[in-house]
Amino acid sequence: MTTIDFGKTADDYAKHRAGFPAAFFERLFAYRLARSGDIGLDVGTGTGTIARGLARRGCVMTGLDPAAPLLAQAAVLDQTAGVQVRQVHSRIEDAEFPPVSFDLITAGQCWNWFDQPRAAALAHRWLQPGGRLVIAQFDWLPLAGNMVEDTERLIRAYNPDWQLGGGTGLYPAWLRGVREAGFGDLRTFSFDLDISYIHEDWRGRIRASAGVGAALDAASVACFDAELAALLADRHPEEPMEVPHRIWVLSAVASG
């Protein structure tokens, strides 16, 4: 089985994975899932895009991730943004926080990498009664003949073990485990939007993905990248490309 290490992608991750857009944070605050002054934990924080976005909006944030190179990038980006986020280097399954430490726990683009029953149980333990768990995905959408479908086909050619393609951006199977961990008031919402990418940035975004940079050796990544550049020039020459995405959110409230 291929080992996934996002730490290998830290440079591309910081530069080309901009993270959740402003519309995501606007909805969190509009729906009262996040509130200014919240004490928050962002698990699987990566380069800290969610933690930083919440800190900019008045939350007091801790970021948790097992990849030290990503946390190092997060610290630089936080300083540039003028915010402070406490960084903790750990897998969620091994992390230790006192019970009822947080008002809000977020998990963006990472829930599938966790031992989900343990992650949900720990989140419930660490949240205040009435605290909120927010699990979110921000996925590209493969549609017939589009640049995503073509890119996914190329990823599978280089990495047959990759199983994350062909998705709908919806994750209803995750609700059961969250409910069984003791959460209530489960709600979901989703919305679609197009994200503009020039070819260089799309290539960087894909190099920073689980199927490419986090899984393949450097020589294979370089060969993949060259082939993707040729594919885009041939089949999708207009720049910027408007790449369809879907944001999906599951929110839940910790019981007392």
PDB file of C-alpha atoms in Angstrom, residues 120-240:
ATOM      1  CA  ALA A 120     -14.958  11.732  16.554  1.00  0.00           C
ATOM      2  CA  ALA A 121     -14.729  10.445  20.133  1.00  0.00           C
ATOM      3  CA  LEU A 122     -11.746  12.684  20.875  1.00  0.00           C
ATOM      4  CA  ALA A 123     -13.453  15.701  19.346  1.00  0.00           C
ATOM      5  CA  HIS A 124     -16.472  15.065  21.573  1.00  0.00           C
ATOM      6  CA  ARG A 125     -14.206  14.779  24.617  1.00  0.00           C
ATOM      7  CA  TRP A 126     -12.320  17.991  23.835  1.00  0.00           C
ATOM      8  CA  LEU A 127     -15.394  20.130  23.108  1.00  0.00           C
ATOM      9  CA  GLN A 128     -17.408  22.064  25.627  1.00  0.00           C
ATOM     10  CA  PRO A 129     -21.028  20.856  25.955  1.00  0.00           C
ATOM     11  CA  GLY A 130     -22.740  22.594  23.078  1.00  0.00           C
ATOM     12  CA  GLY A 131     -19.441  22.971  21.241  1.00  0.00           C
ATOM     13  CA  ARG A 132     -19.433  22.497  17.498  1.00  0.00           C
ATOM     14  CA  LEU A 133     -17.640  20.029  15.259  1.00  0.00           C
ATOM     15  CA  VAL A 134     -17.322  21.169  11.641  1.00  0.00           C
ATOM     16  CA  ILE A 135     -16.076  18.658   9.058  1.00  0.00           C
ATOM     17  CA  ALA A 136     -15.600  20.186   5.618  1.00  0.00           C
ATOM     18  CA  GLN A 137     -14.453  19.140   2.164  1.00  0.00           C
ATOM     19  CA  PHE A 138     -13.448  21.336  -0.768  1.00  0.00           C
ATOM     20  CA  ASP A 139     -13.290  18.987  -3.749  1.00  0.00           C
ATOM     21  CA  TRP A 140     -12.720  19.434  -7.443  1.00  0.00           C
ATOM     22  CA  LEU A 141     -15.462  17.912  -9.610  1.00  0.00           C
ATOM     23  CA  PRO A 142     -14.694  15.544 -12.490  1.00  0.00           C
ATOM     24  CA  LEU A 143     -17.242  16.197 -15.240  1.00  0.00           C
ATOM     25  CA  ALA A 144     -17.367  14.661 -18.707  1.00  0.00           C
ATOM     26  CA  GLY A 145     -14.381  15.894 -20.716  1.00  0.00           C
ATOM     27  CA  ASN A 146     -13.264  18.556 -18.271  1.00  0.00           C
ATOM     28  CA  MET A 147      -9.735  19.208 -17.000  1.00  0.00           C
ATOM     29  CA  VAL A 148     -10.454  17.383 -13.740  1.00  0.00           C
ATOM     30  CA  GLU A 149     -11.529  14.173 -15.455  1.00  0.00           C
ATOM     31  CA  ASP A 150      -8.449  14.310 -17.702  1.00  0.00           C
ATOM     32  CA  THR A 151      -6.172  15.013 -14.727  1.00  0.00           C
ATOM     33  CA  GLU A 152      -7.631  12.164 -12.689  1.00  0.00           C
ATOM     34  CA  ARG A 153      -7.084   9.766 -15.588  1.00  0.00           C
ATOM     35  CA  LEU A 154      -3.429  10.753 -15.667  1.00  0.00           C
ATOM     36  CA  ILE A 155      -3.071  10.366 -11.890  1.00  0.00           C
ATOM     37  CA  ARG A 156      -4.419   6.806 -12.097  1.00  0.00           C
ATOM     38  CA  ALA A 157      -1.927   6.018 -14.884  1.00  0.00           C
ATOM     39  CA  TYR A 158       0.955   6.969 -12.585  1.00  0.00           C
ATOM     40  CA  ASN A 159      -0.575   5.769  -9.315  1.00  0.00           C
ATOM     41  CA  PRO A 160      -2.983   2.819  -9.727  1.00  0.00           C
ATOM     42  CA  ASP A 161      -3.383   2.661  -5.927  1.00  0.00           C
ATOM     43  CA  TRP A 162      -5.053   6.089  -5.874  1.00  0.00           C
ATOM     44  CA  GLN A 163      -8.733   5.643  -4.987  1.00  0.00           C
ATOM     45  CA  LEU A 164      -9.933   9.214  -4.469  1.00  0.00           C
ATOM     46  CA  GLY A 165     -11.016  10.064  -8.007  1.00  0.00           C
ATOM     47  CA  GLY A 166     -14.475  10.215  -9.494  1.00  0.00           C
ATOM     48  CA  GLY A 167     -15.993  11.818  -6.424  1.00  0.00           C
ATOM     49  CA  THR A 168     -19.186  13.809  -6.013  1.00  0.00           C
ATOM     50  CA  GLY A 169     -17.889  15.978  -3.164  1.00  0.00           C
ATOM     51  CA  LEU A 170     -20.561  14.555  -0.822  1.00  0.00           C
ATOM     52  CA  TYR A 171     -19.834  12.334   2.203  1.00  0.00           C
ATOM     53  CA  PRO A 172     -23.104  11.121   3.794  1.00  0.00           C
ATOM     54  CA  ALA A 173     -21.459   7.976   5.214  1.00  0.00           C
ATOM     55  CA  TRP A 174     -19.601  10.120   7.749  1.00  0.00           C
ATOM     56  CA  LEU A 175     -22.782  11.130   9.591  1.00  0.00           C
ATOM     57  CA  ARG A 176     -23.238   7.779  11.311  1.00  0.00           C
ATOM     58  CA  GLY A 177     -19.863   7.780  13.036  1.00  0.00           C
ATOM     59  CA  VAL A 178     -20.299  11.357  14.240  1.00  0.00           C
ATOM     60  CA  ARG A 179     -23.717  10.548  15.672  1.00  0.00           C
ATOM     61  CA  GLU A 180     -22.413   7.397  17.356  1.00  0.00           C
ATOM     62  CA  ALA A 181     -19.675   9.455  19.041  1.00  0.00           C
ATOM     63  CA  GLY A 182     -22.357  11.326  20.972  1.00  0.00           C
ATOM     64  CA  PHE A 183     -22.980  14.347  18.794  1.00  0.00           C
ATOM     65  CA  GLY A 184     -26.433  15.704  18.062  1.00  0.00           C
ATOM     66  CA  ASP A 185     -28.055  18.299  15.812  1.00  0.00           C
ATOM     67  CA  LEU A 186     -26.234  16.978  12.750  1.00  0.00           C
ATOM     68  CA  ARG A 187     -26.650  19.194   9.698  1.00  0.00           C
ATOM     69  CA  THR A 188     -25.103  19.293   6.250  1.00  0.00           C
ATOM     70  CA  PHE A 189     -24.949  21.817   3.458  1.00  0.00           C
ATOM     71  CA  SER A 190     -23.056  22.169   0.204  1.00  0.00           C
ATOM     72  CA  PHE A 191     -22.520  24.710  -2.527  1.00  0.00           C
ATOM     73  CA  ASP A 192     -20.638  24.772  -5.814  1.00  0.00           C
ATOM     74  CA  LEU A 193     -18.248  27.356  -7.179  1.00  0.00           C
ATOM     75  CA  ASP A 194     -15.648  27.635  -9.900  1.00  0.00           C
ATOM     76  CA  ILE A 195     -12.028  28.320  -8.960  1.00  0.00           C
ATOM     77  CA  SER A 196      -9.736  30.000 -11.497  1.00  0.00           C
ATOM     78  CA  TYR A 197      -6.404  28.312 -12.196  1.00  0.00           C
ATOM     79  CA  ILE A 198      -3.695  29.079 -14.676  1.00  0.00           C
ATOM     80  CA  HIS A 199      -1.914  25.940 -15.857  1.00  0.00           C
ATOM     81  CA  GLU A 200       1.079  26.468 -13.572  1.00  0.00           C
ATOM     82  CA  ASP A 201      -1.092  26.690 -10.478  1.00  0.00           C
ATOM     83  CA  TRP A 202      -3.253  23.698 -11.422  1.00  0.00           C
ATOM     84  CA  ARG A 203      -0.105  21.629 -11.933  1.00  0.00           C
ATOM     85  CA  GLY A 204       1.156  22.759  -8.521  1.00  0.00           C
ATOM     86  CA  ARG A 205      -2.195  21.943  -6.941  1.00  0.00           C
ATOM     87  CA  ILE A 206      -2.055  18.434  -8.372  1.00  0.00           C
ATOM     88  CA  ARG A 207       1.575  17.908  -7.372  1.00  0.00           C
ATOM     89  CA  ALA A 208       0.454  18.720  -3.817  1.00  0.00           C
ATOM     90  CA  SER A 209      -2.264  16.051  -3.880  1.00  0.00           C
ATOM     91  CA  ALA A 210      -2.434  12.645  -2.223  1.00  0.00           C
ATOM     92  CA  GLY A 211      -2.206  10.844  -5.538  1.00  0.00           C
ATOM     93  CA  VAL A 212       0.948  12.573  -6.798  1.00  0.00           C
ATOM     94  CA  GLY A 213       3.416  14.474  -4.601  1.00  0.00           C
ATOM     95  CA  ALA A 214       2.365  12.829  -1.337  1.00  0.00           C
ATOM     96  CA  ALA A 215       2.687   9.332  -2.811  1.00  0.00           C
ATOM     97  CA  LEU A 216       5.173   9.201  -5.710  1.00  0.00           C
ATOM     98  CA  ASP A 217       8.952   9.541  -5.791  1.00  0.00           C
ATOM     99  CA  ALA A 218      10.468  12.777  -7.084  1.00  0.00           C
ATOM    100  CA  ALA A 219      11.326  11.395 -10.527  1.00  0.00           C
ATOM    101  CA  SER A 220       7.777  10.124 -11.070  1.00  0.00           C
ATOM    102  CA  VAL A 221       6.339  13.460  -9.928  1.00  0.00           C
ATOM    103  CA  ALA A 222       8.521  15.276 -12.465  1.00  0.00           C
ATOM    104  CA  CYS A 223       7.434  12.958 -15.298  1.00  0.00           C
ATOM    105  CA  PHE A 224       3.796  13.285 -14.274  1.00  0.00           C
ATOM    106  CA  ASP A 225       4.047  17.074 -14.159  1.00  0.00           C
ATOM    107  CA  ALA A 226       5.547  17.270 -17.645  1.00  0.00           C
ATOM    108  CA  GLU A 227       2.811  15.053 -19.041  1.00  0.00           C
ATOM    109  CA  LEU A 228       0.104  17.075 -17.301  1.00  0.00           C
ATOM    110  CA  ALA A 229       1.563  20.302 -18.744  1.00  0.00           C
ATOM    111  CA  ALA A 230       1.356  18.820 -22.253  1.00  0.00           C
ATOM    112  CA  LEU A 231      -2.174  17.545 -21.659  1.00  0.00           C
ATOM    113  CA  LEU A 232      -3.413  20.942 -20.505  1.00  0.00           C
ATOM    114  CA  ALA A 233      -1.772  22.740 -23.423  1.00  0.00           C
ATOM    115  CA  ASP A 234      -3.407  20.330 -25.855  1.00  0.00           C
ATOM    116  CA  ARG A 235      -6.887  19.806 -24.399  1.00  0.00           C
ATOM    117  CA  HIS A 236      -7.496  22.843 -22.164  1.00  0.00           C
ATOM    118  CA  PRO A 237      -5.375  25.669 -23.588  1.00  0.00           C
ATOM    119  CA  GLU A 238      -7.409  28.643 -22.335  1.00  0.00           C
ATOM    120  CA  GLU A 239      -6.110  30.339 -19.212  1.00  0.00           C
ATOM    121  CA  PRO A 240      -7.280  30.789 -16.609  1.00  0.00           C
TER     122      PRO A 240
END
